[in-house]
PDB file of C-alpha atoms in Angstrom:
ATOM      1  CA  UNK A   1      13.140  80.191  37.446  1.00 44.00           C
ATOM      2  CA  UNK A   2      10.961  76.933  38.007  1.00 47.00           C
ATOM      3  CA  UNK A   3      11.567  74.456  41.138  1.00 47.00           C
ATOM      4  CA  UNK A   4      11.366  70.721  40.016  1.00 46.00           C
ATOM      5  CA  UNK A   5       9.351  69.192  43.302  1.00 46.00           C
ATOM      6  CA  UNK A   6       7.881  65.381  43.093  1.00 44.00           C
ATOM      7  CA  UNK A   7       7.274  66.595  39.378  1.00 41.00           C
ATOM      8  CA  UNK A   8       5.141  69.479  40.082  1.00 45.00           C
ATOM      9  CA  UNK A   9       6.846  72.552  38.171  1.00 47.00           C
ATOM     10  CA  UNK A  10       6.161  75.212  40.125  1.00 45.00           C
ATOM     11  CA  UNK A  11       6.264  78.937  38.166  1.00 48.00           C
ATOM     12  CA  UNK A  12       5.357  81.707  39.721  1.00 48.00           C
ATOM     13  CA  UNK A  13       1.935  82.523  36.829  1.00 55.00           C
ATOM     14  CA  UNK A  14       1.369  78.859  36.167  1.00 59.00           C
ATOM     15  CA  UNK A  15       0.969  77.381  39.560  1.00 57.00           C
ATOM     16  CA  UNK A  16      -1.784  79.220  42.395  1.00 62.00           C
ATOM     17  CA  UNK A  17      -0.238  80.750  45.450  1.00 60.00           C
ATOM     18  CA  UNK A  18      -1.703  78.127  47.819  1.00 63.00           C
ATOM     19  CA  UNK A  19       0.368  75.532  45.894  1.00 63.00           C
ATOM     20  CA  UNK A  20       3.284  77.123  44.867  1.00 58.00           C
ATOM     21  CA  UNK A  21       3.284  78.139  49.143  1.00 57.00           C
ATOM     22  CA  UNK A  22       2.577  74.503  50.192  1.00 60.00           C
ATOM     23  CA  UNK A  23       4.850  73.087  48.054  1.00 58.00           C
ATOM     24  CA  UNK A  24       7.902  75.390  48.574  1.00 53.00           C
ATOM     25  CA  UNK A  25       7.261  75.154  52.362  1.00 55.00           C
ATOM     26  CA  UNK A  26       7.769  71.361  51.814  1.00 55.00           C
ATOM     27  CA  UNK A  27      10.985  71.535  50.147  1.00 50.00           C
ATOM     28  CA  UNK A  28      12.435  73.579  52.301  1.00 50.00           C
ATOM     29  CA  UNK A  29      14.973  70.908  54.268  1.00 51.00           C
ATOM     30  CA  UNK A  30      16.140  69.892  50.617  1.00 50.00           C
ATOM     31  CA  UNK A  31      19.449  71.877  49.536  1.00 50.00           C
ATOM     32  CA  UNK A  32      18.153  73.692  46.002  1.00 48.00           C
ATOM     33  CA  UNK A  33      15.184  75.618  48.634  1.00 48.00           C
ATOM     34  CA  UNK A  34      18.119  76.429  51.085  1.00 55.00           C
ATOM     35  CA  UNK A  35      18.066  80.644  51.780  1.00 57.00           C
ATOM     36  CA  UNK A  36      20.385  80.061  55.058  1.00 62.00           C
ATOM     37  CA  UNK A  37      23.694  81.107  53.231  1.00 63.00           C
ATOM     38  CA  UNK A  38      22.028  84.142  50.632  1.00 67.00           C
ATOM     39  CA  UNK A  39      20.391  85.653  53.963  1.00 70.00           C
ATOM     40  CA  UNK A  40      23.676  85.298  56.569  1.00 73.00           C
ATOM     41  CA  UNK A  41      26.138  86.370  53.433  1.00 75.00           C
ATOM     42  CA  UNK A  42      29.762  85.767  54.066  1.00 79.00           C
ATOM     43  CA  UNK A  43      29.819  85.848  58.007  1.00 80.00           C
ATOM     44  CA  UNK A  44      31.234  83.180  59.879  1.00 80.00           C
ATOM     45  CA  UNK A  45      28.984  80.446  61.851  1.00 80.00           C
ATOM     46  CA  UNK A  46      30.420  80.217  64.922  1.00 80.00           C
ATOM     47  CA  UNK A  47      27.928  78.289  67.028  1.00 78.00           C
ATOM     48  CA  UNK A  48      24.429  75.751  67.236  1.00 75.00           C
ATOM     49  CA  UNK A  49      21.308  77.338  66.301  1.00 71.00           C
ATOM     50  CA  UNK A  50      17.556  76.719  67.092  1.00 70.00           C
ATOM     51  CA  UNK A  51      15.920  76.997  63.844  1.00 68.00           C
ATOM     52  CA  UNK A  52      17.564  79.004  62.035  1.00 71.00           C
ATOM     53  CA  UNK A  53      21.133  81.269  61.306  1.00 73.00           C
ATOM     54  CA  UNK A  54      20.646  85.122  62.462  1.00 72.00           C
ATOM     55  CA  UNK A  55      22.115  87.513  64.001  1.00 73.00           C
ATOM     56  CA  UNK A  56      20.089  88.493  67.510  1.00 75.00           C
ATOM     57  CA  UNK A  57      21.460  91.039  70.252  1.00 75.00           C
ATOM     58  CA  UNK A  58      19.788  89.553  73.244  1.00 76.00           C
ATOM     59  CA  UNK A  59      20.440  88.882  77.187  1.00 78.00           C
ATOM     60  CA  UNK A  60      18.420  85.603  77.115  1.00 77.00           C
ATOM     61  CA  UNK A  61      20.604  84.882  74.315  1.00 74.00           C
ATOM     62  CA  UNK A  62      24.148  86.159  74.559  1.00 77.00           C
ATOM     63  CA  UNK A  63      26.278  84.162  72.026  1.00 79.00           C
ATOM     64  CA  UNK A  64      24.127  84.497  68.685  1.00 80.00           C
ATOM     65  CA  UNK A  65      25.300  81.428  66.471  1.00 82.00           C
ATOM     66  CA  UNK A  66      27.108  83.767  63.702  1.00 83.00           C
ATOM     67  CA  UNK A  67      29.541  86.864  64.091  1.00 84.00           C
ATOM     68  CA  UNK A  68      27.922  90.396  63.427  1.00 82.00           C
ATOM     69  CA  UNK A  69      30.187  91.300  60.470  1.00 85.00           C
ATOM     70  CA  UNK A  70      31.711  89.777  57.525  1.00 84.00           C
ATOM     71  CA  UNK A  71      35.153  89.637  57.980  1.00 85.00           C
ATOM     72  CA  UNK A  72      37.350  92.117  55.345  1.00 89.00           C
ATOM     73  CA  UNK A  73      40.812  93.143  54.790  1.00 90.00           C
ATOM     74  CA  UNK A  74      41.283  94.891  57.575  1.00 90.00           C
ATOM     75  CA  UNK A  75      39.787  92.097  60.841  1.00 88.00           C
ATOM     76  CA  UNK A  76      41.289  89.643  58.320  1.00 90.00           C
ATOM     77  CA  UNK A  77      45.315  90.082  59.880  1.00 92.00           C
ATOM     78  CA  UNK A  78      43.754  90.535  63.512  1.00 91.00           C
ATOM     79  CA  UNK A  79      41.886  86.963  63.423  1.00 89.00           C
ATOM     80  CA  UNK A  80      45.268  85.323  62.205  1.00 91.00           C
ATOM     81  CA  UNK A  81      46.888  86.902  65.411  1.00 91.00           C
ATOM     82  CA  UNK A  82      43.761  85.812  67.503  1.00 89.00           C
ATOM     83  CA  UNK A  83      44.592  82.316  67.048  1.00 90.00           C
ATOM     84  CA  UNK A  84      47.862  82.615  68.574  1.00 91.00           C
ATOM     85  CA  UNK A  85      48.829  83.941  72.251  1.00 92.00           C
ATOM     86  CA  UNK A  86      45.816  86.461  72.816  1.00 89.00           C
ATOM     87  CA  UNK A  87      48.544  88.497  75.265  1.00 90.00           C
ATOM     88  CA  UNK A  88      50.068  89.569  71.979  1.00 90.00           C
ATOM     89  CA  UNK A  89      46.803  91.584  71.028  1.00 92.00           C
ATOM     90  CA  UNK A  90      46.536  94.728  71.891  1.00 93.00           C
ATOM     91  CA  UNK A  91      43.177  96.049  73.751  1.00 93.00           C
ATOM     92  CA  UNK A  92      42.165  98.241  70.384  1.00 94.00           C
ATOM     93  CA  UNK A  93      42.741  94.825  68.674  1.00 93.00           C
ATOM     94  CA  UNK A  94      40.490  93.045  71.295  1.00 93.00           C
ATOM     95  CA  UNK A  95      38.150  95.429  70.868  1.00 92.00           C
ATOM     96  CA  UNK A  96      37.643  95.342  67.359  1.00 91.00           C
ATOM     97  CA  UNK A  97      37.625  91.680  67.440  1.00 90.00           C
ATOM     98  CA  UNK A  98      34.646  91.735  69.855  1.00 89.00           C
ATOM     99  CA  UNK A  99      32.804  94.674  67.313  1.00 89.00           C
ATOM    100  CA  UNK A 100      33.317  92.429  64.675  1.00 88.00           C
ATOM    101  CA  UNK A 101      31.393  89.584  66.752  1.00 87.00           C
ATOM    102  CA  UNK A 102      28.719  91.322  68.490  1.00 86.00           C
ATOM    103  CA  UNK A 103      26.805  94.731  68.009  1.00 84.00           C
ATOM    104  CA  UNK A 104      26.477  95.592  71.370  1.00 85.00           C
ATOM    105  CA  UNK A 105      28.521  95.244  75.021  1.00 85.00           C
ATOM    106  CA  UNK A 106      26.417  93.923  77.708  1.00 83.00           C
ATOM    107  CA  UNK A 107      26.488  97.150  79.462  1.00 85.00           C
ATOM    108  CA  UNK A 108      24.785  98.630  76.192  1.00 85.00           C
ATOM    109  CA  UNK A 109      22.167  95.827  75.794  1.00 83.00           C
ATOM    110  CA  UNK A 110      21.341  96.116  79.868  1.00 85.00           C
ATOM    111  CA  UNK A 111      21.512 100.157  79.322  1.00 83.00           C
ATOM    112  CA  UNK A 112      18.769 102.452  78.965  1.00 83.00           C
ATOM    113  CA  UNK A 113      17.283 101.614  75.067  1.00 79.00           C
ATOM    114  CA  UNK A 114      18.683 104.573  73.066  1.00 77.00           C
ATOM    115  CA  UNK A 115      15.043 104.799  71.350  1.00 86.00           C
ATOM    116  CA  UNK A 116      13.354 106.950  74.686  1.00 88.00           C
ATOM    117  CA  UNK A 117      12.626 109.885  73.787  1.00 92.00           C
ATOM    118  CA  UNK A 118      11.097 108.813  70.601  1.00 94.00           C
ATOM    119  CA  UNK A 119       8.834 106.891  72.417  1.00 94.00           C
ATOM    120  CA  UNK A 120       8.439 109.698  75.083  1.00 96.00           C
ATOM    121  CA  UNK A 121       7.612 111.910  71.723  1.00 97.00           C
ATOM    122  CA  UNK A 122       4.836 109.563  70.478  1.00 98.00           C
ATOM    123  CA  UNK A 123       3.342 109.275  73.834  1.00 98.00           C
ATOM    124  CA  UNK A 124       3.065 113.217  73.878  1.00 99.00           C
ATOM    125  CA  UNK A 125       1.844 113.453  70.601  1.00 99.00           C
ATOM    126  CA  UNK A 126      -0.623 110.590  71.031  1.00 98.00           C
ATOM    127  CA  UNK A 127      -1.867 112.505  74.464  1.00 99.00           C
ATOM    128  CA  UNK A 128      -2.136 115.784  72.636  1.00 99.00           C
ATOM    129  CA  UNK A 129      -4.194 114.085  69.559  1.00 99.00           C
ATOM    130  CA  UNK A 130      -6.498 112.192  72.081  1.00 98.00           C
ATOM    131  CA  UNK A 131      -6.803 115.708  74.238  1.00 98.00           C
ATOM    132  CA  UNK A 132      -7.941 117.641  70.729  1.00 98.00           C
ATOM    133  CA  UNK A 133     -10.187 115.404  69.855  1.00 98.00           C
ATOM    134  CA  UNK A 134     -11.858 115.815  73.628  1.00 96.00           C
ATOM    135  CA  UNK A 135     -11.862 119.464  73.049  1.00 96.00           C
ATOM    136  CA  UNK A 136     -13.298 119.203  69.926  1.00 96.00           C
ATOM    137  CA  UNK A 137     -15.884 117.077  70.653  1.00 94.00           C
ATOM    138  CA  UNK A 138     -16.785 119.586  74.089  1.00 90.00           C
ATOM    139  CA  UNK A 139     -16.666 122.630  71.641  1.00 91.00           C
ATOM    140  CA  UNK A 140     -18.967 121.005  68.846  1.00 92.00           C
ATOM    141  CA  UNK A 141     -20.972 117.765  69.623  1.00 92.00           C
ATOM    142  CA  UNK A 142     -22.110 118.403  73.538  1.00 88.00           C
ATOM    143  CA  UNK A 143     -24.322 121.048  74.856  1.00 88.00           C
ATOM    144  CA  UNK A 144     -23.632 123.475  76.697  1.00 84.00           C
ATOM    145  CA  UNK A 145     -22.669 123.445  80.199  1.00 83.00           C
ATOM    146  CA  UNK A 146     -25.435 123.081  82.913  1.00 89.00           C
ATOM    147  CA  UNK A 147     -26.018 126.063  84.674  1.00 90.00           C
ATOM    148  CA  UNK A 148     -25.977 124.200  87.998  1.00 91.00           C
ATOM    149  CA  UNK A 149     -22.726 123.516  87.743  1.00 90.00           C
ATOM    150  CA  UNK A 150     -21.560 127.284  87.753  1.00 91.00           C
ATOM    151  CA  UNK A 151     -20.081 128.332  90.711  1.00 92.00           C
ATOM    152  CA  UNK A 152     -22.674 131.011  90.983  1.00 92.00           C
ATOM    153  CA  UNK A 153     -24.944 129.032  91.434  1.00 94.00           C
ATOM    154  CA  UNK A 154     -23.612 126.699  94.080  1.00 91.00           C
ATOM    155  CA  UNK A 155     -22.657 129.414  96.441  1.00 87.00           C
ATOM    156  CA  UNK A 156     -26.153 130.417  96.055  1.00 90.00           C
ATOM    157  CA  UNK A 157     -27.734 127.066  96.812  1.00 91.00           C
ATOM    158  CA  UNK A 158     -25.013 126.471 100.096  1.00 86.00           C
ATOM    159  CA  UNK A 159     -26.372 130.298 100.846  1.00 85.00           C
ATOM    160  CA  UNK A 160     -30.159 129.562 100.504  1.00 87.00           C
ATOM    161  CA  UNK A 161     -29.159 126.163 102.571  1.00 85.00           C
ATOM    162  CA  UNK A 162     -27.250 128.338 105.358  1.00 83.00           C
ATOM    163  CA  UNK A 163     -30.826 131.304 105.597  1.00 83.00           C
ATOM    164  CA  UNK A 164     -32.805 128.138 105.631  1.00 83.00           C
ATOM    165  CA  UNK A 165     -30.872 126.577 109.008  1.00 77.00           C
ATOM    166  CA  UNK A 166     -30.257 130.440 110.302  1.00 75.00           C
ATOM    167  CA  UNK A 167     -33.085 129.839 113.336  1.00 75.00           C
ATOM    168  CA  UNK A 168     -30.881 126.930 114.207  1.00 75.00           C
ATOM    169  CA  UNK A 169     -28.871 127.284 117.440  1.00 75.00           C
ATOM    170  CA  UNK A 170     -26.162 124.434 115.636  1.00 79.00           C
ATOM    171  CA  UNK A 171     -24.946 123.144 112.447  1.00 77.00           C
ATOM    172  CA  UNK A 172     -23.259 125.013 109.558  1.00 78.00           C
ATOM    173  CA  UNK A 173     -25.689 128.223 109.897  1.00 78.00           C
ATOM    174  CA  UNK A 174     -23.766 129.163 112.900  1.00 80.00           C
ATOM    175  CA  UNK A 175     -20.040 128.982 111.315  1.00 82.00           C
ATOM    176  CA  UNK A 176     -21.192 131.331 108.529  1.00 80.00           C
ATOM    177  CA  UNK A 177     -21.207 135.861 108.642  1.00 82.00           C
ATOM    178  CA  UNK A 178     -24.468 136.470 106.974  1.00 80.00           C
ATOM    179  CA  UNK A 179     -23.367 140.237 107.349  1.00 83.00           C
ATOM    180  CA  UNK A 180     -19.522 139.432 105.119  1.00 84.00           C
ATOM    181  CA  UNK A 181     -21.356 137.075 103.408  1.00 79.00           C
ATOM    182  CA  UNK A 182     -18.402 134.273 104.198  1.00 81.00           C
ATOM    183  CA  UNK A 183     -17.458 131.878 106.355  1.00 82.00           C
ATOM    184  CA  UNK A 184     -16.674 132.796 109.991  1.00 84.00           C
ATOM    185  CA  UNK A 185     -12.310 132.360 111.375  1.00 77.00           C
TER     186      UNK A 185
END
């Protein structure tokens, strides 16, 4: 399939990708480079657009510019009726007519996004990864634990601290039992 353009053929071996791009991108406001109607199919426009005919479920946006479905044999009958008295339509008829137009009700678009616990999921499993990879990296890369840090050894400090201050008629020496070993009620 070639593209005549300003009578540059452009091929898709002949022609580089730069200019086959640039020259496509020009033609695209001419009607042989139009992909508006193969991309929306047989749905009906039904409204302006800004750049463009799709389909977008959106509250900053709440009448997309073409319906949601194609219409078929059996919406077909129902949009005949709609053009007449809409008291004659029946609420499962109203219904389907608004399916056929949108994807979702308001109440589903402002609802909680059906998607949660998938994302709830990945957060978990992205938590778990990043908490392995801690515990492997404490297990092999870093030394060992400082004894200081034990909590041996810090009651041993605060007790060398406490016989230190014993002669002292105030401070913490005199809210410890030397005898128990513990702090004094």
């Amino acid at each position: 399939m070639a593209l005549v353009r300003s009578s540059i053929i452009v091929q898709s071996k002949s022609t580089p990708h730069i200019v086959r791009h640039a020259i496509l991108l020009s033609a695209k406001h001419h009607n042989e480079y139009c992909w508006q109607k193969q991309r929306i199919g047989q749905r009906e426009i039904v409204g302006p657009s800004s750049g463009g005919y799709h389909f977008i479920d959106s509250t900053d946006r709440p009448y997309p510019p073409l319906r949601f479905r194609a219409d078929d044999e059996i919406i077909k009958p129902i949009r005949e009726k709609e053009k007449g008295d809409w008291k004659n339509l029946t609420i499962e008829e109203k219904k389907l007519l608004y399916r056929y137009s949108f994807r979702r009700t308001q109440a589903e678009l402002l609802g909680w996004n059906v998607y949660w616990k998938m994302y709830f999921a990945y957060t978990l499993i992205w938590i778990s990864i990043g908490l392995g990879v801690v515990g492997l990296l404490k297990h092999f890369s870093y030394p060992p634990q400082v004894p200081t840090l034990s909590d041996e050894w810090k009651h041993a400090a605060m007790r060398k601290i406490l016989v230190l201050e014993k002669p002292l008629p105030e401070g913490a020496a005199t809210l410890y039992d030397f005898k128990n070993d513990r702090w004094k009620d």
